[in-house]
C-alpha positions as semicolon CSV with decimal commas, in nm:
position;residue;x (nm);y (nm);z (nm)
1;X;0,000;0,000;0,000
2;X;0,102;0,318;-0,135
3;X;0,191;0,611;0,135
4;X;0,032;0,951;0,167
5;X;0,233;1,129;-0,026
6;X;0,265;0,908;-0,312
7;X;-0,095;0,913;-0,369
8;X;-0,091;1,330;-0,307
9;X;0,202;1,300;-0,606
10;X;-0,011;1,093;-0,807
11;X;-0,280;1,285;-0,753
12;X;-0,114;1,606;-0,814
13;X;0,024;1,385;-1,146
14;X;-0,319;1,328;-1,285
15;X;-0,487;1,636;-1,230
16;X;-0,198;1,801;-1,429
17;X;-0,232;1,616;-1,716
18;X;-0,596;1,623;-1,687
19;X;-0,571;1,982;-1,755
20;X;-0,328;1,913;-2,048
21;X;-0,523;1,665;-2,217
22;X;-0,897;1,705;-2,090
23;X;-1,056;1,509;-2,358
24;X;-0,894;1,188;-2,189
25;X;-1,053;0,988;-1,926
26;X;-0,907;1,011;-1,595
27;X;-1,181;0,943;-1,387
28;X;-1,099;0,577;-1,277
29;X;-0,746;0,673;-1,213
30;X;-0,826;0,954;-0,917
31;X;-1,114;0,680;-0,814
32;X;-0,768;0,452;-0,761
33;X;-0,614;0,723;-0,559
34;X;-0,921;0,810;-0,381
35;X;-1,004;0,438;-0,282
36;X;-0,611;0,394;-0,167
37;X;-0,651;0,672;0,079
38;X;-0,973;0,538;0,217
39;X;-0,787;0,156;0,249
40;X;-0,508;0,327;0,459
41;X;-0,751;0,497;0,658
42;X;-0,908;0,166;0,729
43;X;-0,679;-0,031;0,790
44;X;-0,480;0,242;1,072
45;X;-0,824;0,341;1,248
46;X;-0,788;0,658;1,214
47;X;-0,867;0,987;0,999
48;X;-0,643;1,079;0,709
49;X;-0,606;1,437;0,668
50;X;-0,470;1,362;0,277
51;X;-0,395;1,748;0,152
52;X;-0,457;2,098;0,182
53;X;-0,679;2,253;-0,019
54;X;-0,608;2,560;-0,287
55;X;-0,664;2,879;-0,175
56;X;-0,802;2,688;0,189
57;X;-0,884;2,433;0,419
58;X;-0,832;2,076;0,413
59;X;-0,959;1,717;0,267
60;X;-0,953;1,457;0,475
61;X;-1,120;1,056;0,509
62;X;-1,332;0,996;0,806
63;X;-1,310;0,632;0,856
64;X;-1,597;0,626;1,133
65;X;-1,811;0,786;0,849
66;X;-1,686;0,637;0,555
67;X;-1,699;0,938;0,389
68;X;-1,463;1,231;0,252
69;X;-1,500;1,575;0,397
70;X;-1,360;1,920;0,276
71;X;-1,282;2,132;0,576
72;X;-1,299;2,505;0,474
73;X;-1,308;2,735;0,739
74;X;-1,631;2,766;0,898
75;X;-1,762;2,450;0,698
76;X;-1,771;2,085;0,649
77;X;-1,858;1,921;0,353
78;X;-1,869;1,573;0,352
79;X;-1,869;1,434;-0,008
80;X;-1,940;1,101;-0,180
81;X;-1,615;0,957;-0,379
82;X;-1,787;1,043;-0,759
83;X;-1,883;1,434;-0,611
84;X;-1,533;1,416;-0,512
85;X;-1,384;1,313;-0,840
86;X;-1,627;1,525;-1,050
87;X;-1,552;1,800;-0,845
88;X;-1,129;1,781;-0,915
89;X;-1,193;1,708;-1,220
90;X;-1,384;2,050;-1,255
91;X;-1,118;2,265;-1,091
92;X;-1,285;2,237;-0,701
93;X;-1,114;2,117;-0,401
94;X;-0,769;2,078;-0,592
95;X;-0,455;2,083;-0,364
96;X;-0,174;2,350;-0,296
């Protein structure tokens, strides 16, 4: 199992050429990454704060919940995996 920041590099990785080459499908790879951090969270019991988020806040796996949630200041939204995706893949909740 891949670390934290290997998936936050990957990540990074495929939202970059997602905005290079938008007409390709990329969708099932961030649904890799996503699923990775949610297996890691798992597995260790515990939360995984996995980046910060551009211009604020925070996205992190809440493995009571089973659920992502973006942390912006004065707000929590928690997220289903495809809102998630669609939602990067859009421009929203990209990291620093």
């Amino acid at each position: 199992m891949k670390a934290i920041e290997s998936l936050l590099e990957e990540l990074k990785s495929v939202l970059k050429i997602h905005n290079q080459k938008p007409y390709l499908p990329y969708w099932g790879d961030l649904f890799i990454i996503l699923n990775q951090v949610k297996k890691i969270a798992i597995k260790n019991n515990e939360d995984v704060y996995f980046y910060q988020i551009k211009p604020s806040g925070k996205l992190k796996y809440d493995y009571k919940k089973k659920q992502f949630i973006v942390e912006v200041p004065d707000l929590n939204i928690l997220v289903k995996d495809d809102e998630l995706i669609d939602s990067l893949l859009n421009g929203r909740f990209i990291p620093k």
